[in-house]
PDB file of C-alpha atoms in Angstrom:
ATOM      1  CA  MET A   1     -94.942  11.358 -67.958  1.00 54.00           C
ATOM      2  CA  SER A   2     -97.192  14.412 -67.623  1.00 65.00           C
ATOM      3  CA  SER A   3     -95.677  17.835 -67.611  1.00 69.00           C
ATOM      4  CA  HIS A   4     -97.000  18.096 -64.300  1.00 68.00           C
ATOM      5  CA  SER A   5     -94.731  15.073 -62.793  1.00 69.00           C
ATOM      6  CA  THR A   6     -91.750  16.143 -64.998  1.00 74.00           C
ATOM      7  CA  GLN A   7     -91.792  19.612 -63.217  1.00 77.00           C
ATOM      8  CA  ALA A   8     -92.122  17.986 -59.991  1.00 75.00           C
ATOM      9  CA  THR A   9     -88.926  15.978 -60.444  1.00 72.00           C
ATOM     10  CA  ILE A  10     -86.933  18.681 -61.778  1.00 77.00           C
ATOM     11  CA  ASN A  11     -87.712  20.724 -58.826  1.00 78.00           C
ATOM     12  CA  GLU A  12     -87.203  17.667 -56.499  1.00 71.00           C
ATOM     13  CA  LEU A  13     -83.744  17.486 -58.443  1.00 71.00           C
ATOM     14  CA  ILE A  14     -83.131  21.143 -58.038  1.00 77.00           C
ATOM     15  CA  ALA A  15     -84.165  21.019 -53.963  1.00 76.00           C
ATOM     16  CA  GLY A  16     -81.950  17.888 -53.628  1.00 69.00           C
ATOM     17  CA  SER A  17     -78.903  19.392 -54.817  1.00 73.00           C
ATOM     18  CA  ILE A  18     -79.474  22.455 -52.122  1.00 75.00           C
ATOM     19  CA  GLY A  19     -80.232  20.135 -49.411  1.00 72.00           C
ATOM     20  CA  GLY A  20     -77.000  17.950 -50.464  1.00 69.00           C
ATOM     21  CA  ALA A  21     -74.659  20.684 -50.481  1.00 74.00           C
ATOM     22  CA  ALA A  22     -76.020  21.942 -46.891  1.00 75.00           C
ATOM     23  CA  GLN A  23     -75.363  18.676 -45.525  1.00 71.00           C
ATOM     24  CA  VAL A  24     -71.781  18.558 -46.636  1.00 73.00           C
ATOM     25  CA  LEU A  25     -70.983  22.106 -45.428  1.00 76.00           C
ATOM     26  CA  VAL A  26     -72.718  20.859 -42.222  1.00 74.00           C
ATOM     27  CA  GLY A  27     -71.805  17.420 -41.654  1.00 73.00           C
ATOM     28  CA  GLN A  28     -68.314  17.189 -42.688  1.00 76.00           C
ATOM     29  CA  PRO A  29     -66.377  17.702 -39.858  1.00 78.00           C
ATOM     30  CA  MET A  30     -68.319  15.482 -37.593  1.00 75.00           C
ATOM     31  CA  ASP A  31     -68.431  12.984 -40.700  1.00 79.00           C
ATOM     32  CA  THR A  32     -64.365  13.000 -40.849  1.00 78.00           C
ATOM     33  CA  ILE A  33     -64.435  12.326 -36.951  1.00 76.00           C
ATOM     34  CA  LYS A  34     -66.660   9.827 -37.047  1.00 75.00           C
ATOM     35  CA  THR A  35     -65.004   8.038 -39.908  1.00 77.00           C
ATOM     36  CA  ARG A  36     -61.456   8.217 -38.317  1.00 75.00           C
ATOM     37  CA  ALA A  37     -63.401   6.966 -34.927  1.00 73.00           C
ATOM     38  CA  GLN A  38     -64.817   3.746 -37.032  1.00 71.00           C
ATOM     39  CA  THR A  39     -61.292   2.662 -37.789  1.00 65.00           C
ATOM     40  CA  ALA A  40     -59.009   3.968 -35.247  1.00 63.00           C
ATOM     41  CA  SER A  41     -59.520   5.595 -31.498  1.00 58.00           C
ATOM     42  CA  SER A  42     -62.457   7.559 -29.694  1.00 65.00           C
ATOM     43  CA  PRO A  43     -64.209  10.582 -30.859  1.00 66.00           C
ATOM     44  CA  MET A  44     -62.480  12.899 -28.667  1.00 72.00           C
ATOM     45  CA  ASP A  45     -59.404  11.527 -29.169  1.00 76.00           C
ATOM     46  CA  ILE A  46     -59.477  11.463 -32.948  1.00 74.00           C
ATOM     47  CA  LEU A  47     -60.902  15.384 -32.212  1.00 77.00           C
ATOM     48  CA  ALA A  48     -58.267  16.525 -30.236  1.00 80.00           C
ATOM     49  CA  GLN A  49     -55.410  14.959 -32.761  1.00 77.00           C
ATOM     50  CA  THR A  50     -56.726  16.088 -35.306  1.00 77.00           C
ATOM     51  CA  MET A  51     -56.639  20.183 -34.515  1.00 81.00           C
ATOM     52  CA  ARG A  52     -53.139  19.629 -32.643  1.00 81.00           C
ATOM     53  CA  LYS A  53     -51.614  17.805 -35.738  1.00 77.00           C
ATOM     54  CA  GLU A  54     -53.515  19.436 -38.526  1.00 82.00           C
ATOM     55  CA  GLY A  55     -55.463  22.221 -37.552  1.00 81.00           C
ATOM     56  CA  PHE A  56     -59.109  23.249 -38.123  1.00 78.00           C
ATOM     57  CA  PHE A  57     -59.680  22.699 -41.881  1.00 77.00           C
ATOM     58  CA  ALA A  58     -58.532  18.827 -41.578  1.00 77.00           C
ATOM     59  CA  LEU A  59     -61.670  18.413 -40.204  1.00 77.00           C
ATOM     60  CA  TYR A  60     -63.031  19.111 -43.988  1.00 78.00           C
ATOM     61  CA  LYS A  61     -60.877  16.456 -45.325  1.00 77.00           C
ATOM     62  CA  GLY A  62     -62.792  14.481 -48.171  1.00 73.00           C
ATOM     63  CA  MET A  63     -64.975  17.409 -48.399  1.00 76.00           C
ATOM     64  CA  LEU A  64     -64.329  17.499 -52.532  1.00 75.00           C
ATOM     65  CA  SER A  65     -65.170  14.063 -53.015  1.00 75.00           C
ATOM     66  CA  PRO A  66     -69.211  14.798 -51.764  1.00 73.00           C
ATOM     67  CA  LEU A  67     -69.556  17.827 -52.394  1.00 71.00           C
ATOM     68  CA  ILE A  68     -68.822  17.171 -56.145  1.00 74.00           C
ATOM     69  CA  GLY A  69     -71.121  14.300 -56.074  1.00 73.00           C
ATOM     70  CA  ILE A  70     -73.621  15.412 -53.646  1.00 69.00           C
ATOM     71  CA  ALA A  71     -75.542  17.452 -56.230  1.00 68.00           C
ATOM     72  CA  GLY A  72     -76.223  13.922 -58.097  1.00 74.00           C
ATOM     73  CA  VAL A  73     -76.528  11.863 -54.736  1.00 77.00           C
ATOM     74  CA  ASN A  74     -79.196  14.183 -53.002  1.00 72.00           C
ATOM     75  CA  SER A  75     -80.614  15.161 -56.453  1.00 75.00           C
ATOM     76  CA  LEU A  76     -81.038  10.896 -57.268  1.00 80.00           C
ATOM     77  CA  LEU A  77     -81.926  10.199 -53.368  1.00 78.00           C
ATOM     78  CA  PHE A  78     -84.903  12.905 -53.424  1.00 77.00           C
ATOM     79  CA  ALA A  79     -86.209  12.710 -57.019  1.00 81.00           C
ATOM     80  CA  ALA A  80     -86.245   8.943 -56.786  1.00 85.00           C
ATOM     81  CA  TYR A  81     -88.128   8.763 -53.333  1.00 83.00           C
ATOM     82  CA  GLY A  82     -90.731  12.017 -55.087  1.00 83.00           C
ATOM     83  CA  SER A  83     -91.135   9.421 -58.373  1.00 87.00           C
ATOM     84  CA  SER A  84     -91.844   6.229 -55.980  1.00 88.00           C
ATOM     85  CA  LYS A  85     -94.227   8.257 -53.998  1.00 86.00           C
ATOM     86  CA  ARG A  86     -96.065   8.797 -57.366  1.00 87.00           C
ATOM     87  CA  LEU A  87     -95.638   5.411 -58.393  1.00 90.00           C
ATOM     88  CA  ILE A  88     -96.887   3.742 -54.949  1.00 90.00           C
ATOM     89  CA  SER A  89     -99.976   6.003 -54.895  1.00 87.00           C
ATOM     90  CA  PRO A  90    -101.526   9.019 -57.034  1.00 83.00           C
ATOM     91  CA  TYR A  91    -102.700  10.552 -53.520  1.00 83.00           C
ATOM     92  CA  PRO A  92    -100.496  13.274 -52.605  1.00 76.00           C
ATOM     93  CA  GLN A  93    -100.684  12.124 -48.758  1.00 80.00           C
ATOM     94  CA  LEU A  94     -99.329   8.776 -48.229  1.00 82.00           C
ATOM     95  CA  SER A  95     -99.082   6.547 -45.261  1.00 82.00           C
ATOM     96  CA  LEU A  96     -96.060   6.220 -43.280  1.00 74.00           C
ATOM     97  CA  LYS A  97     -95.753   2.413 -44.707  1.00 79.00           C
ATOM     98  CA  GLU A  98     -96.069   3.670 -48.150  1.00 85.00           C
ATOM     99  CA  ILE A  99     -93.685   6.043 -47.131  1.00 80.00           C
ATOM    100  CA  ALA A 100     -91.146   3.328 -46.343  1.00 80.00           C
ATOM    101  CA  ALA A 101     -91.583   1.492 -49.418  1.00 85.00           C
ATOM    102  CA  ALA A 102     -90.877   5.015 -51.293  1.00 85.00           C
ATOM    103  CA  GLY A 103     -87.939   5.560 -48.952  1.00 83.00           C
ATOM    104  CA  ALA A 104     -86.780   1.880 -49.210  1.00 85.00           C
ATOM    105  CA  MET A 105     -86.803   2.361 -53.223  1.00 88.00           C
ATOM    106  CA  ALA A 106     -85.045   5.906 -52.762  1.00 86.00           C
ATOM    107  CA  GLY A 107     -82.474   4.008 -50.686  1.00 85.00           C
ATOM    108  CA  ALA A 108     -81.896   1.403 -53.450  1.00 89.00           C
ATOM    109  CA  ALA A 109     -82.005   3.847 -56.181  1.00 88.00           C
ATOM    110  CA  ASN A 110     -79.364   6.228 -54.499  1.00 85.00           C
ATOM    111  CA  THR A 111     -76.574   3.690 -53.703  1.00 90.00           C
ATOM    112  CA  ILE A 112     -75.442   3.912 -57.556  1.00 89.00           C
ATOM    113  CA  LEU A 113     -74.006   6.964 -56.884  1.00 86.00           C
ATOM    114  CA  SER A 114     -73.323   7.263 -53.278  1.00 86.00           C
ATOM    115  CA  SER A 115     -71.006   3.933 -52.979  1.00 90.00           C
ATOM    116  CA  PRO A 116     -68.289   5.582 -55.003  1.00 91.00           C
ATOM    117  CA  VAL A 117     -68.757   9.191 -53.644  1.00 87.00           C
ATOM    118  CA  GLU A 118     -68.487   7.381 -49.924  1.00 87.00           C
ATOM    119  CA  MET A 119     -65.628   5.209 -50.857  1.00 90.00           C
ATOM    120  CA  PHE A 120     -63.197   8.312 -52.369  1.00 90.00           C
ATOM    121  CA  LYS A 121     -64.612  10.076 -49.053  1.00 86.00           C
ATOM    122  CA  VAL A 122     -63.462   7.817 -46.629  1.00 88.00           C
ATOM    123  CA  ARG A 123     -60.475   7.240 -48.071  1.00 90.00           C
ATOM    124  CA  MET A 124     -59.287  11.369 -47.807  1.00 87.00           C
ATOM    125  CA  GLN A 125     -60.507  11.360 -44.655  1.00 83.00           C
ATOM    126  CA  ALA A 126     -58.453   8.272 -43.588  1.00 82.00           C
ATOM    127  CA  GLN A 127     -54.989  10.584 -44.787  1.00 82.00           C
ATOM    128  CA  TYR A 128     -53.828  12.196 -41.177  1.00 78.00           C
ATOM    129  CA  GLY A 129     -51.648  15.070 -43.189  1.00 77.00           C
ATOM    130  CA  ALA A 130     -48.432  12.736 -43.871  1.00 79.00           C
ATOM    131  CA  PRO A 131     -46.081  13.988 -46.868  1.00 82.00           C
ATOM    132  CA  THR A 132     -47.382  10.916 -48.256  1.00 86.00           C
ATOM    133  CA  ASP A 133     -50.800  11.862 -48.471  1.00 87.00           C
ATOM    134  CA  LYS A 134     -52.918  11.498 -51.608  1.00 90.00           C
ATOM    135  CA  ARG A 135     -54.995  14.331 -53.544  1.00 89.00           C
ATOM    136  CA  LEU A 136     -58.363  13.043 -54.553  1.00 88.00           C
ATOM    137  CA  LYS A 137     -57.906  12.340 -58.250  1.00 90.00           C
ATOM    138  CA  VAL A 138     -54.523  10.530 -57.161  1.00 93.00           C
ATOM    139  CA  VAL A 139     -56.831   8.209 -54.765  1.00 92.00           C
ATOM    140  CA  VAL A 140     -59.241   7.747 -57.617  1.00 92.00           C
ATOM    141  CA  ARG A 141     -56.109   6.895 -60.100  1.00 95.00           C
ATOM    142  CA  ASP A 142     -54.912   4.545 -58.238  1.00 94.00           C
ATOM    143  CA  MET A 143     -57.775   2.559 -57.335  1.00 94.00           C
ATOM    144  CA  TRP A 144     -59.215   2.204 -60.731  1.00 94.00           C
ATOM    145  CA  ARG A 145     -55.415   0.824 -61.813  1.00 95.00           C
ATOM    146  CA  ASP A 146     -55.116  -1.443 -59.137  1.00 94.00           C
ATOM    147  CA  TRP A 147     -58.571  -2.869 -58.780  1.00 93.00           C
ATOM    148  CA  GLY A 148     -60.528  -1.780 -61.690  1.00 93.00           C
ATOM    149  CA  PHE A 149     -64.372  -0.349 -61.786  1.00 93.00           C
ATOM    150  CA  ARG A 150     -66.270  -3.191 -59.340  1.00 91.00           C
ATOM    151  CA  GLN A 151     -63.463  -3.961 -56.455  1.00 92.00           C
ATOM    152  CA  GLY A 152     -61.810  -0.298 -56.694  1.00 92.00           C
ATOM    153  CA  ILE A 153     -64.527   2.593 -57.608  1.00 92.00           C
ATOM    154  CA  MET A 154     -67.947   0.875 -56.837  1.00 93.00           C
ATOM    155  CA  ARG A 155     -65.737  -1.127 -53.215  1.00 93.00           C
ATOM    156  CA  GLY A 156     -68.067  -1.142 -50.492  1.00 90.00           C
ATOM    157  CA  PHE A 157     -71.590  -1.321 -52.879  1.00 93.00           C
ATOM    158  CA  TRP A 158     -73.164  -4.111 -51.213  1.00 92.00           C
ATOM    159  CA  VAL A 159     -72.227  -3.056 -48.125  1.00 90.00           C
ATOM    160  CA  THR A 160     -73.956   0.428 -48.713  1.00 90.00           C
ATOM    161  CA  LEU A 161     -76.733  -0.898 -50.240  1.00 90.00           C
ATOM    162  CA  ALA A 162     -77.525  -2.705 -46.926  1.00 87.00           C
ATOM    163  CA  ARG A 163     -77.028   0.537 -45.236  1.00 85.00           C
ATOM    164  CA  GLU A 164     -79.266   2.461 -47.732  1.00 83.00           C
ATOM    165  CA  ILE A 165     -82.574   0.760 -48.195  1.00 82.00           C
ATOM    166  CA  PRO A 166     -83.130   0.075 -43.957  1.00 75.00           C
ATOM    167  CA  ALA A 167     -82.256   3.464 -43.174  1.00 73.00           C
ATOM    168  CA  TYR A 168     -84.236   5.021 -45.706  1.00 73.00           C
ATOM    169  CA  ALA A 169     -87.374   3.040 -45.225  1.00 67.00           C
ATOM    170  CA  GLY A 170     -88.524   0.406 -42.311  1.00 44.00           C
ATOM    171  CA  TYR A 171     -87.605  -3.258 -41.693  1.00 29.00           C
ATOM    172  CA  ALA A 172     -87.747  -5.136 -38.341  1.00 26.00           C
ATOM    173  CA  ASN A 173     -86.981  -3.072 -35.441  1.00 26.00           C
ATOM    174  CA  PHE A 174     -86.501  -0.289 -37.304  1.00 31.00           C
ATOM    175  CA  SER A 175     -89.969   1.410 -38.056  1.00 34.00           C
ATOM    176  CA  HIS A 176     -89.897   5.028 -38.279  1.00 36.00           C
ATOM    177  CA  ILE A 177     -86.617   5.949 -39.629  1.00 42.00           C
ATOM    178  CA  SER A 178     -85.130   8.546 -41.830  1.00 50.00           C
ATOM    179  CA  ILE A 179     -87.323   9.898 -44.450  1.00 57.00           C
ATOM    180  CA  ILE A 180     -89.934   8.258 -42.074  1.00 59.00           C
ATOM    181  CA  GLY A 181     -88.754  10.132 -39.340  1.00 62.00           C
ATOM    182  CA  PHE A 182     -88.670  13.278 -40.876  1.00 68.00           C
ATOM    183  CA  GLU A 183     -92.066  13.116 -42.123  1.00 70.00           C
ATOM    184  CA  PHE A 184     -94.019  12.094 -38.854  1.00 69.00           C
ATOM    185  CA  SER A 185     -91.807  15.342 -37.166  1.00 70.00           C
ATOM    186  CA  LYS A 186     -92.901  17.522 -40.396  1.00 72.00           C
ATOM    187  CA  ARG A 187     -96.781  16.329 -39.993  1.00 76.00           C
ATOM    188  CA  THR A 188     -96.699  16.914 -36.039  1.00 76.00           C
ATOM    189  CA  PHE A 189     -95.274  20.732 -36.821  1.00 77.00           C
ATOM    190  CA  ALA A 190     -97.697  21.011 -39.816  1.00 78.00           C
ATOM    191  CA  LYS A 191    -100.689  20.371 -37.525  1.00 79.00           C
ATOM    192  CA  LYS A 192    -100.062  23.588 -35.482  1.00 78.00           C
ATOM    193  CA  TYR A 193     -98.081  25.786 -38.056  1.00 80.00           C
ATOM    194  CA  GLY A 194    -100.173  24.616 -41.449  1.00 77.00           C
ATOM    195  CA  ASP A 195     -98.225  25.148 -44.508  1.00 72.00           C
ATOM    196  CA  ASP A 196     -95.883  27.927 -43.184  1.00 77.00           C
ATOM    197  CA  ILE A 197     -93.652  25.415 -41.036  1.00 76.00           C
ATOM    198  CA  PRO A 198     -90.809  27.719 -39.565  1.00 80.00           C
ATOM    199  CA  VAL A 199     -87.478  26.972 -40.395  1.00 76.00           C
ATOM    200  CA  TRP A 200     -86.260  25.729 -36.595  1.00 75.00           C
ATOM    201  CA  ALA A 201     -89.241  23.130 -37.301  1.00 75.00           C
ATOM    202  CA  LEU A 202     -87.921  21.825 -40.282  1.00 70.00           C
ATOM    203  CA  LEU A 203     -84.433  21.615 -38.968  1.00 72.00           C
ATOM    204  CA  ALA A 204     -85.901  19.932 -35.968  1.00 72.00           C
ATOM    205  CA  SER A 205     -87.656  17.419 -38.179  1.00 68.00           C
ATOM    206  CA  GLY A 206     -84.497  16.815 -40.452  1.00 67.00           C
ATOM    207  CA  SER A 207     -82.919  15.788 -36.962  1.00 71.00           C
ATOM    208  CA  MET A 208     -85.348  13.417 -35.825  1.00 68.00           C
ATOM    209  CA  GLY A 209     -84.795  12.241 -39.323  1.00 67.00           C
ATOM    210  CA  GLY A 210     -81.212  11.591 -38.832  1.00 68.00           C
ATOM    211  CA  ILE A 211     -81.202  10.753 -35.415  1.00 69.00           C
ATOM    212  CA  ALA A 212     -83.385   7.432 -36.597  1.00 68.00           C
ATOM    213  CA  TYR A 213     -81.046   6.791 -39.970  1.00 68.00           C
ATOM    214  CA  TRP A 214     -77.844   6.057 -37.525  1.00 71.00           C
ATOM    215  CA  LEU A 215     -79.967   4.027 -34.952  1.00 68.00           C
ATOM    216  CA  ALA A 216     -80.828   2.284 -38.100  1.00 69.00           C
ATOM    217  CA  CYS A 217     -77.953   2.320 -40.295  1.00 75.00           C
ATOM    218  CA  TYR A 218     -74.488   3.077 -37.917  1.00 74.00           C
ATOM    219  CA  PRO A 219     -73.417  -0.604 -37.410  1.00 77.00           C
ATOM    220  CA  LEU A 220     -73.472  -1.282 -41.060  1.00 82.00           C
ATOM    221  CA  ASP A 221     -71.864   1.992 -42.037  1.00 83.00           C
ATOM    222  CA  VAL A 222     -69.092   1.615 -39.665  1.00 80.00           C
ATOM    223  CA  VAL A 223     -68.645  -2.270 -41.725  1.00 85.00           C
ATOM    224  CA  LYS A 224     -68.516   0.103 -44.975  1.00 87.00           C
ATOM    225  CA  SER A 225     -66.262   2.453 -44.114  1.00 86.00           C
ATOM    226  CA  ARG A 226     -63.102  -0.585 -42.881  1.00 86.00           C
ATOM    227  CA  VAL A 227     -64.041  -2.477 -46.089  1.00 89.00           C
ATOM    228  CA  GLN A 228     -63.760   0.699 -48.137  1.00 89.00           C
ATOM    229  CA  LEU A 229     -60.396   1.516 -46.347  1.00 85.00           C
ATOM    230  CA  ARG A 230     -58.889  -1.760 -46.626  1.00 87.00           C
ATOM    231  CA  ALA A 231     -55.909  -2.373 -48.812  1.00 86.00           C
ATOM    232  CA  GLU A 232     -57.324  -5.022 -50.652  1.00 89.00           C
ATOM    233  CA  PRO A 233     -61.075  -6.358 -51.694  1.00 90.00           C
ATOM    234  CA  PRO A 234     -62.748  -8.010 -49.118  1.00 88.00           C
ATOM    235  CA  GLN A 235     -62.961 -12.086 -49.362  1.00 88.00           C
ATOM    236  CA  GLY A 236     -66.323 -14.104 -49.729  1.00 88.00           C
ATOM    237  CA  SER A 237     -70.074 -12.980 -50.328  1.00 89.00           C
ATOM    238  CA  PRO A 238     -71.189 -10.024 -49.092  1.00 88.00           C
ATOM    239  CA  ILE A 239     -72.570 -11.434 -46.370  1.00 88.00           C
ATOM    240  CA  GLN A 240     -69.573 -13.509 -45.500  1.00 90.00           C
ATOM    241  CA  TYR A 241     -67.655 -10.268 -45.104  1.00 87.00           C
ATOM    242  CA  ILE A 242     -70.502  -8.144 -43.643  1.00 86.00           C
ATOM    243  CA  ILE A 243     -71.171 -10.382 -40.422  1.00 85.00           C
ATOM    244  CA  ARG A 244     -66.741 -10.812 -40.265  1.00 86.00           C
ATOM    245  CA  GLU A 245     -66.540  -7.497 -40.091  1.00 83.00           C
ATOM    246  CA  LEU A 246     -69.700  -6.684 -37.909  1.00 79.00           C
ATOM    247  CA  ARG A 247     -67.869  -8.941 -34.915  1.00 79.00           C
ATOM    248  CA  ALA A 248     -65.122  -6.989 -35.052  1.00 75.00           C
ATOM    249  CA  VAL A 249     -66.321  -3.491 -34.420  1.00 66.00           C
ATOM    250  CA  VAL A 250     -67.741  -1.316 -31.343  1.00 50.00           C
ATOM    251  CA  VAL A 251     -70.428   1.563 -32.242  1.00 46.00           C
ATOM    252  CA  GLU A 252     -69.696   4.819 -31.436  1.00 44.00           C
ATOM    253  CA  ALA A 253     -71.921   7.607 -32.428  1.00 41.00           C
ATOM    254  CA  GLY A 254     -73.395   9.397 -35.600  1.00 43.00           C
ATOM    255  CA  SER A 255     -74.329  12.708 -37.295  1.00 46.00           C
ATOM    256  CA  ILE A 256     -77.835  14.188 -36.708  1.00 47.00           C
ATOM    257  CA  PRO A 257     -77.289  18.137 -37.359  1.00 54.00           C
ATOM    258  CA  ALA A 258     -75.927  17.230 -40.862  1.00 57.00           C
ATOM    259  CA  ALA A 259     -79.495  15.466 -41.580  1.00 55.00           C
ATOM    260  CA  GLY A 260     -81.412  18.291 -40.076  1.00 56.00           C
ATOM    261  CA  SER A 261     -79.827  20.912 -42.626  1.00 61.00           C
ATOM    262  CA  THR A 262     -80.010  18.698 -45.721  1.00 63.00           C
ATOM    263  CA  PHE A 263     -84.048  18.219 -44.926  1.00 60.00           C
ATOM    264  CA  ALA A 264     -84.377  21.759 -44.440  1.00 62.00           C
ATOM    265  CA  ALA A 265     -82.717  22.964 -46.849  1.00 70.00           C
ATOM    266  CA  PHE A 266     -84.423  20.762 -49.543  1.00 70.00           C
ATOM    267  CA  GLU A 267     -88.129  21.766 -48.048  1.00 67.00           C
ATOM    268  CA  LEU A 268     -87.182  25.603 -48.133  1.00 70.00           C
ATOM    269  CA  ALA A 269     -85.941  24.849 -51.603  1.00 75.00           C
ATOM    270  CA  ARG A 270     -89.064  23.004 -52.592  1.00 71.00           C
ATOM    271  CA  GLY A 271     -91.328  25.442 -51.169  1.00 74.00           C
ATOM    272  CA  TYR A 272     -89.686  28.527 -53.261  1.00 72.00           C
ATOM    273  CA  LEU A 273     -89.508  26.136 -56.370  1.00 74.00           C
ATOM    274  CA  PHE A 274     -93.305  25.786 -56.014  1.00 75.00           C
ATOM    275  CA  LYS A 275     -94.209  29.246 -55.416  1.00 76.00           C
ATOM    276  CA  THR A 276     -92.256  30.047 -58.729  1.00 77.00           C
ATOM    277  CA  THR A 277     -93.246  27.224 -60.840  1.00 77.00           C
ATOM    278  CA  GLY A 278     -96.726  26.186 -59.247  1.00 73.00           C
ATOM    279  CA  VAL A 279     -95.396  22.735 -58.848  1.00 68.00           C
TER     280      VAL A 279
END
């Protein structure tokens, strides 16, 4: 690998970490509501109950898991995405189909770290402030002790993989999603503003990516949460239990502003690093 490619990967790792932290800080309250709504009642009812019984900061329950892991998760995602783009084409301006392929590769790689981070976040969010609620380290310890690595720490891996690949690329009816939605929107703004795209435009582009991401993957996200929250591991093959869970769920809503902050923070950080390192 050339020194130029190495520096580009390092920049993407750093920018991805910053984007990931922005995602957690902005999106955690909505993510908590989403997770609880997927396994209980309506989002507004969940919000009212959470605020009344546990207070505002309960909306940030489960934040420690993604905050600890987000640097690795988003660094891996954006670094894999950048490396995949360079692997697919030596030219910087890829077509949307090539971006779809790079996004699929990045989504698959991202599952390695995002699956356990998501699993522990979901289990923390499902605790409603009872005296028996567990700290994150206790949840990790119990899952490892009772179920081991595959059925405990990595529970929900196959559902997460099935969610991430189409969400970051484009399969079947989802032709412009997540990274593609972001790139499409960003390129539209670039035609007007050139290289100096304003922050609000980056946020809007990220939000477009977020809308498309959740349109594509929300049903599987519901399945993932239900699988990861069960007292025991799912039975049968991944396809069997995914289909079984899909039959039992009703799609509620998604999370959009967090995606806007992720991509905007990533682009701003990468722009600063480009000016500093020249790569």
